[in-house]
Tab-separated table of C-alpha atoms in Angstrom:
chain	number	residue	atom	x	y	z
A	1	MET	CA	-6.600	-6.908	63.597
A	2	ASP	CA	-7.711	-4.991	59.976
A	3	HIS	CA	-11.663	-4.643	58.784
A	4	HIS	CA	-11.352	-7.204	55.970
A	5	GLN	CA	-10.412	-9.715	58.793
A	6	THR	CA	-13.883	-8.568	60.929
A	7	LEU	CA	-15.840	-9.494	57.715
A	8	GLU	CA	-14.289	-13.158	57.474
A	9	ARG	CA	-14.677	-13.769	61.126
A	10	ASN	CA	-18.573	-12.950	61.055
A	11	SER	CA	-19.075	-14.382	57.886
A	12	THR	CA	-18.058	-18.165	59.317
A	13	PHE	CA	-19.786	-17.175	62.539
A	14	TYR	CA	-23.304	-16.760	60.538
A	15	ASP	CA	-22.441	-19.639	58.009
A	16	LYS	CA	-21.897	-21.582	61.015
A	17	LEU	CA	-24.784	-20.797	62.810
A	18	ARG	CA	-26.989	-20.862	59.248
A	19	HIS	CA	-25.516	-24.849	59.264
A	20	GLN	CA	-26.620	-25.414	62.671
A	21	PHE	CA	-30.305	-24.470	62.507
A	22	TRP	CA	-30.526	-25.808	58.741
A	23	TYR	CA	-28.761	-29.088	60.118
A	24	GLY	CA	-29.431	-29.548	63.345
A	25	LYS	CA	-32.189	-29.921	65.457
A	26	TRP	CA	-33.507	-26.764	65.545
A	27	MET	CA	-34.769	-28.131	61.567
A	28	TRP	CA	-36.933	-30.992	63.419
A	29	VAL	CA	-37.938	-28.620	65.882
A	30	ALA	CA	-39.241	-26.290	63.483
A	31	ALA	CA	-40.247	-29.620	61.026
A	32	ILE	CA	-42.658	-30.416	64.048
A	33	ALA	CA	-44.310	-27.607	65.050
A	34	LEU	CA	-45.313	-26.661	61.713
A	35	PHE	CA	-46.966	-30.034	61.225
A	36	LEU	CA	-48.338	-30.014	64.600
A	37	LEU	CA	-49.628	-26.285	63.760
A	38	SER	CA	-51.075	-27.658	60.081
A	39	PHE	CA	-53.033	-30.643	61.793
A	40	GLY	CA	-54.345	-28.573	64.373
A	41	LEU	CA	-56.035	-25.670	61.493
A	42	TRP	CA	-57.116	-28.919	59.612
A	43	GLN	CA	-58.490	-30.346	62.602
A	44	TRP	CA	-60.305	-26.757	63.917
A	45	PHE	CA	-61.846	-25.706	60.361
A	46	GLY	CA	-61.427	-29.111	58.056
A	47	MET	CA	-63.023	-31.823	60.552
A	48	ASN	CA	-65.437	-30.009	62.402
A	49	MET	CA	-67.494	-28.917	58.401
A	50	LYS	CA	-70.576	-30.974	57.440
A	51	HIS	CA	-71.441	-31.045	53.712
A	52	ILE	CA	-74.823	-31.134	52.096
A	53	ARG	CA	-75.168	-31.197	48.810
A	54	THR	CA	-78.551	-32.127	46.581
A	55	GLY	CA	-78.948	-33.816	43.373
A	56	ARG	CA	-80.612	-33.116	39.964
A	57	GLU	CA	-84.114	-33.297	41.061
A	58	GLU	CA	-83.704	-33.457	44.935
A	59	ARG	CA	-85.176	-30.666	47.270
A	60	LEU	CA	-83.742	-31.004	51.390
A	61	SER	CA	-84.988	-29.037	54.654
A	62	LEU	CA	-82.334	-29.630	57.207
A	63	LEU	CA	-82.474	-28.002	61.079
A	64	LEU	CA	-79.293	-26.317	61.428
A	65	PRO	CA	-77.341	-26.609	65.073
A	66	ASP	CA	-79.525	-23.201	66.209
A	67	ASN	CA	-82.321	-24.214	64.987
A	68	SER	CA	-82.473	-21.864	61.878
A	69	ARG	CA	-84.202	-23.615	59.045
A	70	VAL	CA	-82.815	-23.815	55.439
A	71	GLN	CA	-84.757	-24.974	52.205
A	72	LEU	CA	-82.202	-26.491	49.976
A	73	ASP	CA	-83.668	-26.402	45.517
A	74	PRO	CA	-81.609	-29.173	43.716
A	75	ARG	CA	-77.676	-29.130	42.110
A	76	THR	CA	-77.022	-26.732	45.607
A	77	SER	CA	-74.189	-26.961	47.893
A	78	LEU	CA	-74.044	-26.022	51.582
A	79	ARG	CA	-71.161	-26.351	54.257
A	80	TYR	CA	-71.094	-25.352	57.447
A	81	ARG	CA	-69.840	-26.461	61.427
A	82	GLU	CA	-71.530	-29.347	62.594
A	83	HIS	CA	-71.690	-26.943	65.890
A	84	PHE	CA	-72.832	-23.146	66.923
A	85	ASN	CA	-71.504	-23.043	70.270
A	86	GLU	CA	-70.104	-19.993	72.113
A	87	SER	CA	-67.029	-19.547	69.991
A	88	ALA	CA	-68.232	-20.743	66.387
A	89	GLN	CA	-70.769	-18.064	64.485
A	90	ARG	CA	-72.847	-19.106	62.714
A	91	GLN	CA	-71.811	-19.331	58.794
A	92	VAL	CA	-73.059	-21.159	56.080
A	93	TRP	CA	-71.275	-21.544	52.151
A	94	LEU	CA	-73.978	-21.756	50.111
A	95	LYS	CA	-73.809	-22.599	46.117
A	96	GLY	CA	-76.581	-22.918	44.353
A	97	THR	CA	-80.413	-22.254	45.956
A	98	ALA	CA	-81.893	-21.879	49.217
A	99	VAL	CA	-84.330	-20.494	50.945
A	100	PHE	CA	-83.122	-19.268	54.993
A	101	ALA	CA	-85.447	-19.137	58.148
A	102	VAL	CA	-82.866	-17.700	60.576
A	103	ASN	CA	-83.586	-17.793	64.228
A	104	GLN	CA	-82.378	-14.396	66.252
A	105	GLN	CA	-79.763	-15.566	68.851
A	106	GLU	CA	-78.928	-13.391	71.980
A	107	ALA	CA	-75.891	-11.798	72.263
A	108	ASP	CA	-73.188	-14.154	73.379
A	109	ILE	CA	-70.737	-13.607	77.034
A	110	HIS	CA	-69.219	-10.611	75.182
A	111	HIS	CA	-72.524	-8.845	74.572
A	112	HIS	CA	-71.653	-9.128	70.628
A	113	PRO	CA	-74.649	-9.869	68.596
A	114	ARG	CA	-74.553	-13.237	67.099
A	115	TYR	CA	-74.791	-12.793	63.353
A	116	PHE	CA	-76.271	-15.418	60.801
A	117	ILE	CA	-73.911	-15.043	57.689
A	118	VAL	CA	-74.198	-16.931	53.864
A	119	HIS	CA	-70.916	-17.228	52.435
A	120	THR	CA	-71.235	-17.004	48.625
A	121	ASP	CA	-68.572	-16.972	45.699
A	122	LEU	CA	-70.010	-12.942	45.091
A	123	LEU	CA	-71.226	-11.895	48.258
A	124	ASP	CA	-71.443	-12.407	52.118
A	125	ILE	CA	-75.025	-12.556	53.370
A	126	THR	CA	-75.601	-11.326	57.305
A	127	ALA	CA	-78.249	-11.628	59.267
A	128	ALA	CA	-79.894	-11.318	62.358
A	129	GLY	CA	-82.927	-13.312	61.958
A	130	ALA	CA	-84.998	-12.476	59.359
A	131	ARG	CA	-86.169	-15.428	56.420
A	132	PHE	CA	-84.844	-14.612	52.880
A	133	SER	CA	-84.408	-16.458	49.436
A	134	VAL	CA	-80.764	-16.519	47.960
A	135	LYS	CA	-80.281	-18.145	44.480
A	136	ILE	CA	-77.019	-18.332	42.565
A	137	ASP	CA	-76.434	-19.137	38.863
A	138	LYS	CA	-73.251	-18.711	37.234
A	139	GLY	CA	-72.179	-15.384	38.369
A	140	TYR	CA	-75.643	-14.298	38.879
A	141	ILE	CA	-77.265	-13.704	42.719
A	142	HIS	CA	-80.755	-13.069	44.151
A	143	VAL	CA	-81.338	-12.559	47.497
A	144	GLY	CA	-85.490	-11.763	48.674
A	145	MET	CA	-86.157	-10.389	51.608
A	146	LEU	CA	-89.577	-12.803	52.673
A	147	SER	CA	-89.971	-11.239	56.160
A	148	PRO	CA	-90.196	-8.206	57.760
A	149	GLY	CA	-86.730	-7.277	59.084
A	150	SER	CA	-83.181	-6.398	57.354
A	151	ILE	CA	-80.494	-8.281	55.692
A	152	TYR	CA	-76.911	-6.348	55.086
A	153	ILE	CA	-75.404	-7.576	51.710
A	154	ASN	CA	-71.290	-7.587	52.190
A	155	PHE	CA	-69.592	-7.706	48.725
A	156	LYS	CA	-66.230	-8.835	48.058
A	157	ASP	CA	-65.638	-6.869	45.235
A	158	LYS	CA	-64.376	-3.890	47.533
A	159	LYS	CA	-65.506	-1.270	44.746
A	160	LEU	CA	-69.225	-1.278	45.111
A	161	LYS	CA	-70.954	-0.706	48.519
A	162	ASP	CA	-72.627	-2.568	50.477
A	163	CYS	CA	-76.144	-2.086	51.150
A	164	ALA	CA	-79.213	-3.027	53.272
A	165	VAL	CA	-81.993	-5.212	51.914
A	166	ALA	CA	-85.345	-4.917	53.943
A	167	HIS	CA	-88.920	-6.474	53.889
A	168	ASN	CA	-90.266	-7.091	50.400
A	169	GLU	CA	-87.001	-5.787	48.675
A	170	ALA	CA	-84.800	-7.926	45.950
A	171	LEU	CA	-81.211	-7.667	45.273
A	172	GLU	CA	-79.826	-9.090	41.930
A	173	TYR	CA	-76.194	-8.978	40.585
A	174	ARG	CA	-74.263	-9.898	38.394
A	175	LYS	CA	-70.713	-9.844	38.395
A	176	GLY	CA	-68.805	-7.044	36.669
A	177	GLY	CA	-71.964	-5.131	36.521
A	178	THR	CA	-74.239	-3.386	39.463
A	179	PRO	CA	-76.178	-4.459	41.947
A	180	VAL	CA	-80.049	-3.513	41.620
A	181	VAL	CA	-82.478	-3.414	44.607
A	182	ASP	CA	-85.756	-3.676	44.023
A	183	ALA	CA	-89.329	-3.996	45.325
A	184	ILE	CA	-90.206	-7.496	44.897
A	185	GLY	CA	-91.984	-8.649	41.564
A	186	GLU	CA	-90.684	-5.224	39.610
């Protein structure tokens, strides 16, 4: 048997194997597994979410599952999980303007702090227990700290340095610009 015949035999074997996979029972097993995985992810991330939107003139006060409060201004949307439990982080997704009064929570069963995270298009805000305001408008964001304590700002633009905002301070940031932290009222 020469080298050429060995290559022909190997290529024929792989062709048959590939043919069996795509046209045999394995294709159906893979398709069903992919469907079940997709459905499970959709259930986990999509179905358990609550979406709140305010109208043009509407203001709305909400009590979140962890007993934190949020005041939504007109034309604001907020999305969050229906339940904040040991396995689900306290996270909300905001577009618009809101004031948050976040309750401090005890550490979880693994002794990790239970932070409250507000996700926006430009940055994420992490709080342990604080009262703060967030205003988002067309590439501009203003975050004001209204109570003792501090919040942590994590920019989505990784060229920017993350920072903390303390009591009576505010952060202003316009997309593409430089973030500025000043005392409130300056």
